[in-house]
XYZ file of C-alpha atoms in Angstrom:
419
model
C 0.059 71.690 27.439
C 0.232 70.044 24.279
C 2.930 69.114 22.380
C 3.685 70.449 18.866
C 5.555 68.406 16.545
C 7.077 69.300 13.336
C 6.244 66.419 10.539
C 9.571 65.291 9.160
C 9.317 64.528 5.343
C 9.354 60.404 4.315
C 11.499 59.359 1.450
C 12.491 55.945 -0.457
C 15.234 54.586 -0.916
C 15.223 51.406 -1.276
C 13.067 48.844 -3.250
C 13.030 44.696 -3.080
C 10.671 42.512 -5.259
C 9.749 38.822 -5.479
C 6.838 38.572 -7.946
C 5.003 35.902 -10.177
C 6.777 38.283 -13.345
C 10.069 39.214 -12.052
C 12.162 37.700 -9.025
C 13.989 40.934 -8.062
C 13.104 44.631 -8.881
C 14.315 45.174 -12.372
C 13.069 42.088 -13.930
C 9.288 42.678 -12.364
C 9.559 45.979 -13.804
C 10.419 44.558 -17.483
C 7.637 42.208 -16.764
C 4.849 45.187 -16.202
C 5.828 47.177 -19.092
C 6.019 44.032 -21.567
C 2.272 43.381 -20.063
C 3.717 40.232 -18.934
C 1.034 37.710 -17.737
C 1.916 35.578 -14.450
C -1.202 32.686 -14.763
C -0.667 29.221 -15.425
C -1.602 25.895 -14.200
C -0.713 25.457 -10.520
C 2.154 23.498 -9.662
C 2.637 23.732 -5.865
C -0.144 20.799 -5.773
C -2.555 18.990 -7.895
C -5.705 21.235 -8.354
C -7.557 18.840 -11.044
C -10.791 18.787 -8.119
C -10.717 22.340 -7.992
C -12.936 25.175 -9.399
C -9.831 27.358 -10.365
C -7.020 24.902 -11.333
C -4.560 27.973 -12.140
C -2.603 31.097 -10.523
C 0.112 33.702 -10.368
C 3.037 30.936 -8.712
C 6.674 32.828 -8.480
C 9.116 31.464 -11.588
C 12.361 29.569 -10.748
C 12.469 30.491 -7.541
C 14.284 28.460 -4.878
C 14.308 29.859 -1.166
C 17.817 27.862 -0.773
C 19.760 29.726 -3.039
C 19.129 33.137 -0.487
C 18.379 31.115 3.375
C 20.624 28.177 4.821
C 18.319 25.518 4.238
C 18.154 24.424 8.186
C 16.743 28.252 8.878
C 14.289 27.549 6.004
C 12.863 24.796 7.372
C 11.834 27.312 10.412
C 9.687 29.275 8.124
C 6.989 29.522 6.160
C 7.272 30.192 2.657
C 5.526 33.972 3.168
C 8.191 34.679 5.449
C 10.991 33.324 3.414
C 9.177 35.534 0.393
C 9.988 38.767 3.239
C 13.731 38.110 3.745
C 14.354 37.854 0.418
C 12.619 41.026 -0.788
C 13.755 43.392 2.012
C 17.603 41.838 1.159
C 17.285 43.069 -2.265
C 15.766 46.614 -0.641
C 18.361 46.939 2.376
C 21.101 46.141 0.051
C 19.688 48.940 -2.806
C 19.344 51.588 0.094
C 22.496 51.251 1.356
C 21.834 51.755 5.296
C 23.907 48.521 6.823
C 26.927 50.580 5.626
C 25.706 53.971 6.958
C 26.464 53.880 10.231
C 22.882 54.315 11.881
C 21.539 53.506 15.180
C 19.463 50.081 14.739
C 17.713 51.548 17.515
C 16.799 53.871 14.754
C 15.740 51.324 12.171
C 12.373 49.539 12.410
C 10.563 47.143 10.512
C 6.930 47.301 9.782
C 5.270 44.841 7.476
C 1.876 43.853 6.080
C 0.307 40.357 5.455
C -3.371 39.178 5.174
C -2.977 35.593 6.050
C 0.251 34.644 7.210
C 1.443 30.708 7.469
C -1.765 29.493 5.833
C 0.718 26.876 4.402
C 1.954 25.499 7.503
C -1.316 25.643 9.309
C -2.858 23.144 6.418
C 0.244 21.259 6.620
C -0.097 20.501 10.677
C -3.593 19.907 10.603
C -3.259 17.472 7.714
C -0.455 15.709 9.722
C -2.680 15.999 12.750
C -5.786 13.656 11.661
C -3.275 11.631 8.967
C -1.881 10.532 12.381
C -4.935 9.647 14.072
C -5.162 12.903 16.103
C -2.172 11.913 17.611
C -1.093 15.835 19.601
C 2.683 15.513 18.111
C 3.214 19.481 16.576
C 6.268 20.766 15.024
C 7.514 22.650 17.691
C 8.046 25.622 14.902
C 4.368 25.091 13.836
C 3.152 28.298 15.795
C 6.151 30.730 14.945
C 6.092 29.749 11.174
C 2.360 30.006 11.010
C 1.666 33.503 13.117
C 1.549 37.212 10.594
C 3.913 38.735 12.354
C 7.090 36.640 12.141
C 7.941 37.970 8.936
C 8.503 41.558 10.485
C 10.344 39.470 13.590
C 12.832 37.918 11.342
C 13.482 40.873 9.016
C 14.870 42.492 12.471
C 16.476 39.517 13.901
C 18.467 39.480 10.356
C 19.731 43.268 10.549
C 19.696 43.596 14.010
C 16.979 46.357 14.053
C 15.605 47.190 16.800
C 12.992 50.178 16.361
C 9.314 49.730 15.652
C 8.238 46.241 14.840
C 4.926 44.603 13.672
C 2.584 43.344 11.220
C -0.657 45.176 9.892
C -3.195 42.836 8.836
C -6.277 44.137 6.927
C -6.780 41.550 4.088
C -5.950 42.984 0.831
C -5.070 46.464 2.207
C -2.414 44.892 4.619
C 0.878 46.168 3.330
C -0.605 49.770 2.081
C -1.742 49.732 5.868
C 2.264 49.020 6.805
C 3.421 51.437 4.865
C 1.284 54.058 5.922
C 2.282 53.249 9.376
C 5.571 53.208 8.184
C 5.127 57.004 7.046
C 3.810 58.154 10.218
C 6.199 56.629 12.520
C 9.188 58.717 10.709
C 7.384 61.673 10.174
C 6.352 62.248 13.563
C 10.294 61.306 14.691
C 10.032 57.728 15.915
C 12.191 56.122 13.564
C 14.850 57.247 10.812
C 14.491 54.251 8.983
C 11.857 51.983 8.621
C 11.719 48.490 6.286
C 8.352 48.088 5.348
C 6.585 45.892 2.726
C 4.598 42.994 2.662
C 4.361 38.894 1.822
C 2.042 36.447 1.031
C 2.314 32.771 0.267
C -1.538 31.881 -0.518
C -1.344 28.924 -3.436
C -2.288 25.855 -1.381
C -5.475 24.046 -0.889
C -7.506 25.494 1.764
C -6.719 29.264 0.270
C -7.704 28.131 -3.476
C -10.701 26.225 -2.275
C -12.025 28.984 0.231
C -12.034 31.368 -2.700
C -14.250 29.409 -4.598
C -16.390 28.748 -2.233
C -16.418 32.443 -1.652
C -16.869 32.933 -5.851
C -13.725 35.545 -5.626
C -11.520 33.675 -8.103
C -11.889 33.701 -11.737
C -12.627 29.965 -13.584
C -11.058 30.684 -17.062
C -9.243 27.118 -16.511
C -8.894 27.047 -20.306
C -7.119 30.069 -21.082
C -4.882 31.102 -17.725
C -3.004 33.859 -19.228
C -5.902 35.710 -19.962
C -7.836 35.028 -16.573
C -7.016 38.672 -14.764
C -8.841 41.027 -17.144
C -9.772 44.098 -14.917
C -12.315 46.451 -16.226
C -13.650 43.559 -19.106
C -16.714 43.189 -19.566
C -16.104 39.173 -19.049
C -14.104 39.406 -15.884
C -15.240 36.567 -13.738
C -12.533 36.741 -10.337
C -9.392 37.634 -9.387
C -6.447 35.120 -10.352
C -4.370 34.003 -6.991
C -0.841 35.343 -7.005
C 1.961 35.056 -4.038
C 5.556 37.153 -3.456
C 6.284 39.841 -1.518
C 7.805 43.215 -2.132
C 9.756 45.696 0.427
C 10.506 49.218 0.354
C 12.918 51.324 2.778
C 11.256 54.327 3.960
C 13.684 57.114 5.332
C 13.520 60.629 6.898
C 14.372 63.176 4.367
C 16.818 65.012 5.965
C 18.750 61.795 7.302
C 18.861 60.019 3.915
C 19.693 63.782 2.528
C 22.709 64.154 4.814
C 24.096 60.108 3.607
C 23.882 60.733 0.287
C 21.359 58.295 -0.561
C 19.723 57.287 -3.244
C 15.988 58.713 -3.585
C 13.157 57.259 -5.584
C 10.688 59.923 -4.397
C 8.698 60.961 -1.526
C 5.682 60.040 0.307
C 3.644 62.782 1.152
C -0.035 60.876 1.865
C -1.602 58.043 2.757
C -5.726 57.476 3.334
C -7.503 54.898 5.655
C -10.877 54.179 5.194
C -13.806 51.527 6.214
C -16.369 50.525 4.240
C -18.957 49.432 6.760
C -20.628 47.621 4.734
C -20.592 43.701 3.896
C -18.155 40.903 4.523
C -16.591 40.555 1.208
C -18.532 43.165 -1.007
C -17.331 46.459 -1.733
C -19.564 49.044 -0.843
C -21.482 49.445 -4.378
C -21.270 53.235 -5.216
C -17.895 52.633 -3.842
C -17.865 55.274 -0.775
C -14.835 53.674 1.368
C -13.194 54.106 -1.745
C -14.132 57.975 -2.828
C -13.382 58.913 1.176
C -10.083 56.952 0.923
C -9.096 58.916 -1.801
C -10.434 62.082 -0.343
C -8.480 61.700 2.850
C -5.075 60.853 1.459
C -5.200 64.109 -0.909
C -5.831 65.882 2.174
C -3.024 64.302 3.897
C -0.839 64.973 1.042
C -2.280 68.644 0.387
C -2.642 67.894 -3.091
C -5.646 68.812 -5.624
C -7.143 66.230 -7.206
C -5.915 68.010 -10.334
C -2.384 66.877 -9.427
C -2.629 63.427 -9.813
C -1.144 61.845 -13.053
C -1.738 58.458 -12.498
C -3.936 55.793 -9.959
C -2.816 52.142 -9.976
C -5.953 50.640 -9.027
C -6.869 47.580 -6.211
C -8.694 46.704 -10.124
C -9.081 43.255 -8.728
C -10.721 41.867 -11.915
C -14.127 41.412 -9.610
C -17.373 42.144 -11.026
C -18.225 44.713 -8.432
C -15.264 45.757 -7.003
C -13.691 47.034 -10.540
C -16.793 49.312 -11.172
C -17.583 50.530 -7.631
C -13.585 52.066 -7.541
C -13.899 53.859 -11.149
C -17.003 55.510 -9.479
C -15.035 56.631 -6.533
C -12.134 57.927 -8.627
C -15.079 59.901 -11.254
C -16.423 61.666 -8.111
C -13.145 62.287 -6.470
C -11.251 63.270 -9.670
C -14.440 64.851 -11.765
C -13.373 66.593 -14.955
C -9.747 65.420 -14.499
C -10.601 61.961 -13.843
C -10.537 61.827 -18.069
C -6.986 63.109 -17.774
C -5.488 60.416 -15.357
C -3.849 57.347 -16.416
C -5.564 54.663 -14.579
C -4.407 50.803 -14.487
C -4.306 47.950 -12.554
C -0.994 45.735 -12.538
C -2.993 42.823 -11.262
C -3.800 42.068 -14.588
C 0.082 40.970 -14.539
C 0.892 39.373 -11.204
C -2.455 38.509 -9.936
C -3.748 39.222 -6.332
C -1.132 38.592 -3.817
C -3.761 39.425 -1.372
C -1.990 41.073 1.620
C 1.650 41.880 -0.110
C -0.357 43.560 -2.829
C -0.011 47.172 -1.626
C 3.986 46.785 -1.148
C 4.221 45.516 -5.317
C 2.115 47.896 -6.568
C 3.390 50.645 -4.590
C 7.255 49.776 -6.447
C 5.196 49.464 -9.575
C 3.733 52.915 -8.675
C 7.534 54.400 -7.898
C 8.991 53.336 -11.006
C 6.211 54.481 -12.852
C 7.509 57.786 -11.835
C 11.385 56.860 -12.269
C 11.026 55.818 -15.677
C 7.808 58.228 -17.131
C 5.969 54.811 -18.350
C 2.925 53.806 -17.255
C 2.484 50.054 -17.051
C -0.682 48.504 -18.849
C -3.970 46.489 -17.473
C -3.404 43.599 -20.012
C -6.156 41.362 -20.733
C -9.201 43.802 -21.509
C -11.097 42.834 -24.838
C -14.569 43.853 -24.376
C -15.979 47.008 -23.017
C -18.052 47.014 -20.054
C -21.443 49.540 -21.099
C -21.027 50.526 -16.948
C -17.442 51.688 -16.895
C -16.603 54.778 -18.173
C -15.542 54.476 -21.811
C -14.237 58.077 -21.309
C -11.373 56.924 -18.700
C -7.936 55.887 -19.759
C -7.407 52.412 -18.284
C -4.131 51.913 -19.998
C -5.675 49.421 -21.845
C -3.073 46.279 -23.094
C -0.394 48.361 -23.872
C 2.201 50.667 -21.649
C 1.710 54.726 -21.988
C 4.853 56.667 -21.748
C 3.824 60.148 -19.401
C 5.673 61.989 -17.075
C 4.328 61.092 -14.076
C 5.151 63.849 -11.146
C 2.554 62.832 -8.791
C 0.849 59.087 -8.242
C -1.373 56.931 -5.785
C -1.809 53.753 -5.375
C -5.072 52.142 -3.676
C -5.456 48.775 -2.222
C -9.046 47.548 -0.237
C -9.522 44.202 1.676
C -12.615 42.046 2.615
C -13.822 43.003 6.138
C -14.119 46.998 3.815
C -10.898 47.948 4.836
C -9.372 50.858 2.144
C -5.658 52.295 1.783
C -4.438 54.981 -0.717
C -0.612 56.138 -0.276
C 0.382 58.904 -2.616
C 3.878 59.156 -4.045
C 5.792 62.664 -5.144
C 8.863 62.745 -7.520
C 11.324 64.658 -5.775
């Protein structure tokens, strides 16, 4: 006989950010509605032989000031990125004081790549050595994706559900989907999900190009991720990490927490269609969309705002406006559309997790951050949608998704409820 389960409701209530405009959650947040660009030159190595010579780095940050510096040296920066963001969110939620089960508490995160970083760094050593086999006996655990989500628990002392999505771009909208489910359908009362990402070194900057993903605008950084232009020419590199705490209704109810809202949908989708190429009427996009309304029971007329994956591609930018026309019709014209990569850049697989807390406080604070950057119209977008064009909108926002897609087609929408 089969079993019936009652879905629990899935709150927030916590948030953690590391980002290339803010280092915790309330400066990234003054950063978006400032329209705040986070390209410059690249500093983390010399890029003077490179195609794209500039990116979205993080600003003053220094891993020692938050991990011992011997435990440092055991990770990679992308997982140094995920201790300090889900700090800031474990601390803002309040649960190591609550008295719950770490049985109870799991930690699900999202990243596309991983230890890129290290894995350059060992191979380099490798052949500078004269293929002499002498590894860093950390190499492997610093470089795999799913250490991040292994030392967020060993920190805490969690012990529920733990792993790493990885679906490219869509990685840590992916995680917190999973996230979603898992407490919903009673498997965890707390979960710490999120993502990281720590792709500004050589072989990641230099793949790109040779994949023609990243913009060139080496003269003029600042003005590099302009989504929806008409002279958008590649998405601008960024890195960080962001981390939200995901909680049973009822159980965060009964503590007294603090709620930011709810999340009542998510959408998973495949493109089936090319390697790195969004489909071009943008279909793993429009059934994306479709499917997480469904999942939330929502209209489309209930939607007040959609921060965009608005990658600053020439394809992918116009292929998800035609999803969101044909999902959204009429009220498509009364959404407030942007895309916040125009600020931080792509941070590839922890972009879902900071544009999901972008999405939240859009809701918390009724403003709607900008897509900076635009300065010429493109004749085939839409000159009837509102982009949020250079400058923040203030709107109540009730109701708001947030979509993320990753080469290999893979699409994730998560829809987010005031409560």
């Amino acid at each position: 006989m089969a079993k019936t389960i009652a879905l629990k409701r899935v709150v927030v209530t916590g948030l953690g950010a590391l980002t290339p405009i803010g280092n915790d959650v309330a400066s990234y947040w003054q950063g978006l509605v400032s329209g705040t660009s986070g390209a410059a030159p690249i500093t983390k190595f010399n890029p003077e032989k490179f195609k794209t010579r500039f990116a979205c780095e993080l600003k003053g940050f220094d891993p020692l000031n938050f991990i011992d510096k011997k435990e440092a040296r055991k990770m990679d920066p992308y997982t140094q990125y995920a201790l300090v963001a889900s700090a800031e969110a474990v601390e803002d939620s309040g649960i190591l004081s609550a008295g719950i089960s770490p049985d109870r508490i799991g930690v699900i995160w999202g990243s596309g790549i991983g230890g890129l970083g290290t894995f350059q760094e060992e191979t380099v050593q490798y052949v500078q050595d004269g293929f002499n086999p002498r590894f860093n006996p950390f190499f492997i655990p610093k470089m795999i994706a799913d250490i991040a989500a292994g030392m967020i628990s060993m920190q805490y002392g969690f012990r529920g559900p733990n792993y790493t999505t990885v679906s490219a771009c869509a990685s840590s909208t992916h995680a917190l989907i999973d996230a979603f489910t898992h407490i919903r359908m009673g498997k965890a009362d707390v979960i710490v999900s999120g993502g990281s990402e720590s792709p500004i070194v050589e072989v990641s900057i230099g793949g790109f190009n040779a994949a023609r993903a990243l913009s060139t605008r080496n003269e003029d950084p600042a003005t590099a991720s302009r989504p929806f232009d008409k002279d958008r020419d590649g998405f601008v590199m960024g890195e960080g990490a962001g981390a939200l705490i995901l909680e049973e209704y009822e159980h965060a109810k009964a503590r007294g927490a603090k709620i930011y809202c709810e999340i009542v949908g998510g959408g998973m989708t495949a493109d089936a269609y090319h390697l790195t190429a969004p489909h071009p009427e943008g279909l793993g996009a429009l059934h994306v969309l479709r499917n997480a309304l469904q999942d939330a029971e929502l209209a489309p007329t209930q939607i007040d705002y959609i921060n965009v994956h608005g990658t600053s591609t020439p394809l992918g930018d116009v292929a998800e406006l035609k999803a969101i026309t044909q999902v959204f019709g009429e009220h498509a014209y009364k959404l407030n559309i942007s895309s916040t990569k125009s600020m931080t850049g792509h941070l590839l697989g922890a972009a879902g997790a900071v544009e999901s807390i972008a999405t939240i406080l859009s809701m918390m604070h009724g403003i709607v951050p900008p897509t900076i950057n635009h300065q010429t119209p493109d004749e085939e977008i839409d000159a009837r949608l509102n982009l949020t064009l250079n400058k923040a909108q203030h709107r109540k926002v009730d109701i708001a998704i947030s979509n993320t897609f990753g080469f290999g087609g893979h699409n994730a929408s998560v829809v987010f409820k005031k409560i």
